Structure formats: C-alpha cells, structure tokens
C-alpha cells in the first residue's frame, strides 16, 4: 500500500485557497493522493476568519499536527496526526488567544535590541511591554485559574517580568543594534548567497561571525545536529529565527515602517511553522523568503522535508 504524503501548508497557502481565483490550487490539493496538516500556529493566525478557515480545513479533510513531546519540553521527531472536530479545535484555541497575544507582546524588547523601534529607549519598551503582558496574563489568570490562587499567580507573573526586565535593561541597546546591523550588512553585501544551496547559505552566515561566536554556534548547531542529539521543544524555531537574524533573508520592513512589531512577530511565527513542518514530508508556501528560510533550516539541521515555493498565477 502506497504511503500518503503529509503536506504542511504555510498560512498564506490556506488564505489564498479562500479566494475564488485560487480554486485551481484548492482542486490540486483535493485531487492529490496526500493529506494536508495544520497546527496551533495556524489556529492563531486563522482566528479572525475562523468560520471560513474551518470550512476549508474540513473540505480538505486536514489533520491536526502536534508534538507529543511538548509537555516534557522535548521535540518529538514523529508527530501525532489527529483526526478532529475542526470547529471545536478553533473554539478551544480561542480560549487561550490572550496567551498568544502576550507572547507576541513579549517579542518587543527582542525586536528593539535587533534594530526596531529606534524612536524609543529600552526602558520605555520594557515599561510598555510589562504593562501590556501583565494585563493580558492577569486576564488569562482570571479566566482559567481558581479564584483562591489568582493573587499568588499574578504576583509570580509580576516577579518574573520584573526580573526579566532587569536583565534586559542592562544590555546596551545601541551597541546591540549596531552589532546586528553590521552582521546583517556584512552577510548580505553583494548578495553572496544568491547561487548557494540551502546548507551553504548557513555555512556562509556562520563564516561572517567573529571566531568566538562562530565556534560557540557551530558547537551547539553542527551540520545535521537534529540527527545527532535530542532537541528541545522550540529549539528548531530558535535556530531558524537565528538564521533570519544573521541575514539569511531580507528584512522587508521588519525593523522599520508601520506595524513593526506585528511584522516581526509574523517572522517568528514563520520559524514556528518551520518546526511544525519538519515532521511532514513537504512544506508549501507562496512566500519566497519563508521558503528560503525553511530550506536552509531543515537542510542544515538534517530533516528530509522538501520545501516547495509556489508561484502565483
């Protein structure tokens, strides 16, 4: 019996299939001898149009993909594919949307240290972030924690945020941004990665680092590191985002212009999609930069997942 391929579709692929002019794409996936998969990251990105996305996923007979090792902080190379009530999956995920909003808000200090929101100081960024995150998590606590424990949990949240802010405030933001910008420009000047294969691009990025940083990263992430040791849950996401930070793809407004943080958070979610896609046979996307980032991440880490960049008609 021929084994069906499991295809992981980037959210932009699902969104295009909601448009009448992309019926050809929907029909192609319906006709193929394969199954398509979706994840928690999709559920978050699809919430604002959940009814239409739920109908689309039902029509595609999509499988929900999850990491069986997540509860133990481990990356499990073999995922669990669940046949599921898709509408219920959206409803249950919506209950924790506040947590996802808090997570995205927490990215603001990182974005600032990497070159974003230059019109504000790190102390201002931290103050705004703590206020927003504290409010969101307090709301989440109110919704999901027993009344007798809420006060203690909220105090713990405040203590953790204060400790994190203290550590981040000690970083020289100007120096951090200068180092990142110098690295990025050096890695991309003259478009040196244009004709490189995905693995060569990673080697090139590492070669542009100072010797100490290069040795440290290569020790932690040697070629095909995913085949040599167990991974932590989220580790492949971090590695993929590291490649973005070092300059594997263009920034395209992630650190300037309007809606900076939303674009930056979307880039981090791309890295999360790549980790989920690593458990599938193929990753499909219309986003050229996402396809390049996925190809280099998966190839260098040692995953056989094929990356398919779809051309728009």
Coordinates of C-alpha atoms in Angstrom, one line a residue:
X1 CA 0.0 0.0 0.0
X2 CA 1.4 3.4 -1.0
X3 CA 2.0 5.7 1.9
X4 CA 0.3 9.1 1.7
X5 CA 2.5 12.2 1.8
X6 CA 1.7 14.7 4.6
X7 CA 1.8 18.3 3.3
X8 CA 2.3 21.2 5.6
X9 CA 0.9 24.4 4.1
X10 CA 2.0 27.8 5.1
X11 CA -0.9 30.0 6.2
X12 CA -0.6 32.1 3.1
X13 CA -1.4 29.0 1.1
X14 CA -4.6 28.4 3.1
X15 CA -5.6 32.1 2.8
X16 CA -5.2 32.0 -1.0
X17 CA -7.5 29.0 -1.2
X18 CA -10.3 31.1 0.3
X19 CA -10.1 33.3 -2.8
X20 CA -12.2 32.2 -5.9
X21 CA -9.3 32.8 -8.3
X22 CA -7.3 30.2 -6.4
X23 CA -9.8 27.4 -6.9
X24 CA -7.1 25.7 -9.1
X25 CA -4.9 25.4 -6.0
X26 CA -7.7 24.0 -3.8
X27 CA -8.6 21.5 -6.5
X28 CA -5.0 20.4 -6.8
X29 CA -4.7 19.6 -3.1
X30 CA -8.2 17.9 -3.2
X31 CA -7.2 15.7 -6.2
X32 CA -3.7 14.7 -4.9
X33 CA -3.0 11.5 -3.1
X34 CA -1.9 13.2 0.1
X35 CA -3.1 14.7 3.4
X36 CA -2.6 18.3 4.4
X37 CA -1.8 19.3 8.0
X38 CA -2.4 22.3 10.2
X39 CA -1.1 23.3 13.6
X40 CA -1.6 25.6 16.6
X41 CA 0.2 28.3 14.8
X42 CA -2.4 28.2 12.0
X43 CA -5.2 28.3 14.5
X44 CA -3.9 31.6 15.9
X45 CA -3.4 33.1 12.5
X46 CA -6.8 32.0 11.3
X47 CA -8.9 33.2 14.3
X48 CA -10.1 36.4 12.7
X49 CA -11.8 34.4 9.9
X50 CA -12.2 31.1 11.7
X51 CA -15.6 30.1 10.2
X52 CA -14.3 30.2 6.6
X53 CA -11.0 28.6 7.5
X54 CA -12.8 25.8 9.4
X55 CA -14.9 25.0 6.4
X56 CA -11.8 25.0 4.2
X57 CA -9.9 22.6 6.5
X58 CA -13.0 20.4 6.7
X59 CA -13.2 20.2 2.9
X60 CA -9.5 19.3 2.7
X61 CA -10.0 16.7 5.4
X62 CA -7.0 18.2 7.1
X63 CA -5.1 16.6 10.0
X64 CA -4.1 18.5 13.2
X65 CA -0.4 18.1 13.9
X66 CA 1.0 18.2 17.4
X67 CA 4.3 17.5 19.1
X68 CA 3.8 14.6 21.5
X69 CA 6.9 15.6 23.5
X70 CA 5.8 19.2 24.1
X71 CA 4.5 18.6 27.7
X72 CA 8.0 17.4 28.6
X73 CA 9.8 20.2 26.8
X74 CA 11.1 17.8 24.1
X75 CA 11.0 17.9 20.3
X76 CA 9.5 14.6 19.2
X77 CA 10.6 13.8 15.6
X78 CA 7.4 11.8 15.0
X79 CA 4.3 13.9 15.4
X80 CA 0.8 12.9 16.2
X81 CA -1.7 13.5 13.4
X82 CA -5.2 13.8 14.8
X83 CA -8.5 13.4 13.0
X84 CA -10.5 16.1 14.7
X85 CA -13.6 18.2 15.1
X86 CA -12.1 21.3 13.4
X87 CA -14.8 23.8 14.6
X88 CA -14.3 22.7 18.2
X89 CA -10.5 23.0 17.7
X90 CA -10.9 26.6 16.8
X91 CA -13.3 27.3 19.8
X92 CA -10.9 25.7 22.3
X93 CA -7.9 27.6 20.8
X94 CA -9.7 30.9 21.1
X95 CA -9.9 30.4 24.9
X96 CA -6.1 30.8 25.1
X97 CA -5.8 33.6 22.5
X98 CA -4.9 36.0 25.3
X99 CA -1.7 33.9 26.0
X100 CA -0.7 34.2 22.3
X101 CA -1.2 37.9 22.4
X102 CA 1.0 38.1 25.5
X103 CA 3.7 36.0 23.7
X104 CA 3.8 38.4 20.7
X105 CA 4.0 41.4 23.1
X106 CA 7.0 39.8 24.8
X107 CA 8.9 40.0 21.5
X108 CA 9.0 43.8 21.6
X109 CA 12.3 44.0 23.6
X110 CA 14.0 41.5 21.3
X111 CA 12.9 43.4 18.2
X112 CA 14.2 46.6 19.8
X113 CA 17.6 45.1 20.5
X114 CA 17.8 43.7 17.0
X115 CA 17.2 47.1 15.4
X116 CA 13.5 48.0 15.7
X117 CA 11.5 50.9 17.3
X118 CA 14.6 53.2 17.3
X119 CA 12.5 56.1 18.4
X120 CA 12.1 54.6 21.9
X121 CA 14.5 53.6 24.7
X122 CA 14.9 50.1 26.0
X123 CA 13.4 51.3 29.4
X124 CA 10.3 52.7 27.5
X125 CA 10.0 49.5 25.6
X126 CA 10.2 47.4 28.7
X127 CA 7.7 49.5 30.6
X128 CA 5.2 49.3 27.8
X129 CA 5.8 45.6 27.3
X130 CA 5.4 44.8 31.0
X131 CA 2.2 46.7 31.2
X132 CA 0.7 45.0 28.2
X133 CA 1.9 41.5 29.1
X134 CA 0.9 41.9 32.8
X135 CA -2.6 42.9 31.8
X136 CA -3.1 40.1 29.3
X137 CA -1.8 37.4 31.6
X138 CA -3.9 38.7 34.5
X139 CA -6.9 38.4 32.3
X140 CA -5.8 34.8 31.4
X141 CA -5.4 34.0 35.1
X142 CA -8.9 35.4 35.8
X143 CA -10.4 33.1 33.1
X144 CA -8.5 29.9 33.9
X145 CA -7.2 29.9 37.5
X146 CA -9.1 29.1 40.6
X147 CA -10.1 32.2 42.5
X148 CA -8.2 31.2 45.6
X149 CA -4.9 31.0 43.7
X150 CA -5.3 34.1 41.4
X151 CA -3.5 36.6 43.6
X152 CA -0.4 34.4 44.1
X153 CA -0.2 33.6 40.4
X154 CA -0.4 37.3 39.5
X155 CA 2.3 38.2 41.9
X156 CA 4.5 35.5 40.5
X157 CA 3.9 36.9 37.0
X158 CA 4.9 40.4 38.2
X159 CA 8.1 39.0 39.8
X160 CA 9.1 37.1 36.6
X161 CA 8.5 40.2 34.4
X162 CA 10.5 42.4 36.8
X163 CA 13.4 40.0 36.8
X164 CA 13.4 39.7 33.1
X165 CA 13.2 43.5 32.6
X166 CA 16.2 44.0 35.0
X167 CA 18.4 41.7 32.9
X168 CA 17.3 43.2 29.6
X169 CA 17.7 46.8 30.8
X170 CA 21.4 46.0 31.5
X171 CA 22.0 45.4 27.8
X172 CA 23.4 48.3 25.8
X173 CA 20.7 48.6 23.1
X174 CA 22.7 50.9 20.9
X175 CA 25.6 48.5 20.8
X176 CA 23.3 45.6 20.3
X177 CA 21.7 47.2 17.3
X178 CA 25.0 48.2 15.8
X179 CA 26.4 44.7 16.1
X180 CA 23.3 43.2 14.5
X181 CA 23.2 45.7 11.6
X182 CA 27.0 45.2 11.0
X183 CA 26.5 41.5 10.9
X184 CA 23.4 41.7 8.6
X185 CA 25.1 44.1 6.1
X186 CA 28.3 42.0 6.1
X187 CA 26.4 38.8 5.4
X188 CA 24.2 40.1 2.6
X189 CA 26.5 42.7 0.9
X190 CA 26.7 41.9 -2.8
X191 CA 24.1 39.1 -2.5
X192 CA 26.7 36.4 -1.9
X193 CA 24.1 33.7 -1.2
X194 CA 22.3 34.1 -4.5
X195 CA 23.7 30.9 -6.0
X196 CA 24.4 28.9 -2.9
X197 CA 22.4 25.8 -1.9
X198 CA 20.5 25.9 1.4
X199 CA 23.2 24.4 3.5
X200 CA 25.9 26.5 2.0
X201 CA 24.0 29.6 3.0
X202 CA 24.1 28.6 6.7
X203 CA 27.8 28.0 6.4
X204 CA 28.3 31.4 4.8
X205 CA 26.4 33.1 7.6
X206 CA 28.4 31.4 10.3
X207 CA 31.7 32.3 8.5
X208 CA 30.8 36.0 8.8
X209 CA 30.7 35.9 12.7
X210 CA 33.7 36.6 14.9
X211 CA 35.7 33.4 15.8
X212 CA 34.3 33.1 19.3
X213 CA 30.7 33.5 18.3
X214 CA 31.2 31.1 15.3
X215 CA 32.8 28.4 17.5
X216 CA 30.0 28.7 20.1
X217 CA 27.2 28.4 17.5
X218 CA 28.8 25.6 15.5
X219 CA 29.4 23.6 18.7
X220 CA 25.7 23.8 19.5
X221 CA 24.5 23.5 16.0
X222 CA 26.8 21.3 13.9
X223 CA 25.8 20.2 10.5
X224 CA 22.8 17.8 10.8
X225 CA 22.6 18.5 14.5
X226 CA 19.0 17.2 14.7
X227 CA 20.3 13.7 13.7
X228 CA 23.0 13.7 16.4
X229 CA 21.1 14.6 19.6
X230 CA 17.6 15.1 21.0
X231 CA 16.1 18.5 20.5
X232 CA 14.2 20.6 23.0
X233 CA 10.7 21.7 22.0
X234 CA 11.0 25.0 20.2
X235 CA 14.8 24.6 19.6
X236 CA 14.3 24.3 15.8
X237 CA 12.2 27.5 15.9
X238 CA 15.1 29.3 17.7
X239 CA 17.6 28.0 15.2
X240 CA 15.5 29.1 12.3
X241 CA 15.0 32.6 13.8
X242 CA 18.8 32.8 14.4
X243 CA 19.3 32.4 10.7
X244 CA 16.9 35.2 10.0
X245 CA 18.7 37.4 12.5
X246 CA 22.0 36.7 10.9
X247 CA 20.8 37.7 7.5
X248 CA 19.6 34.7 5.6
X249 CA 16.6 36.6 4.2
X250 CA 15.9 40.3 3.6
X251 CA 14.2 42.2 6.4
X252 CA 11.5 43.8 4.3
X253 CA 10.2 46.3 6.8
X254 CA 10.5 44.1 9.9
X255 CA 12.5 46.8 11.7
X256 CA 11.2 50.0 10.1
X257 CA 8.0 51.5 8.8
X258 CA 4.5 50.8 10.2
X259 CA 3.3 47.8 12.2
X260 CA 6.9 46.8 13.0
X261 CA 6.1 44.5 15.9
X262 CA 3.3 42.7 14.0
X263 CA 5.7 42.0 11.1
X264 CA 8.4 40.9 13.5
X265 CA 6.0 38.6 15.3
X266 CA 4.9 37.2 11.9
X267 CA 8.6 36.4 11.2
X268 CA 8.9 34.5 14.4
X269 CA 5.7 32.6 13.6
X270 CA 7.3 31.6 10.3
X271 CA 10.0 29.9 12.3
X272 CA 7.4 28.2 14.4
X273 CA 5.7 26.9 11.2
X274 CA 9.1 25.6 10.0
X275 CA 9.5 23.5 13.2
X276 CA 6.0 22.0 12.8
X277 CA 6.7 21.4 9.1
X278 CA 9.8 19.4 10.0
X279 CA 7.6 16.5 10.9
X280 CA 5.9 16.4 7.5
X281 CA 7.0 15.4 4.0
X282 CA 6.7 18.8 2.3
X283 CA 6.3 22.4 3.2
X284 CA 4.4 24.6 0.7
X285 CA 4.5 28.4 0.7
X286 CA 4.0 31.4 -1.6
X287 CA 6.5 33.4 0.5
X288 CA 9.9 33.3 -1.2
X289 CA 11.7 34.4 1.9
X290 CA 9.9 31.8 4.0
X291 CA 10.8 29.1 1.5
X292 CA 14.5 30.1 1.7
X293 CA 14.5 30.2 5.5
X294 CA 12.7 26.8 5.7
X295 CA 15.0 25.1 3.1
X296 CA 18.2 26.3 4.9
X297 CA 16.8 25.5 8.4
X298 CA 15.6 22.0 7.5
X299 CA 18.5 21.0 5.2
X300 CA 21.2 22.1 7.6
X301 CA 19.5 20.6 10.7
X302 CA 19.2 17.3 8.8
X303 CA 15.5 16.9 8.0
X304 CA 14.3 15.3 4.7
X305 CA 11.3 17.7 4.5
X306 CA 11.0 19.1 1.0
X307 CA 10.3 22.8 0.6
X308 CA 8.1 23.9 -2.3
X309 CA 7.9 27.6 -3.3
X310 CA 4.6 28.1 -5.2
X311 CA 4.5 30.6 -8.0
X312 CA 1.5 32.9 -8.2
X313 CA -0.5 32.7 -11.4

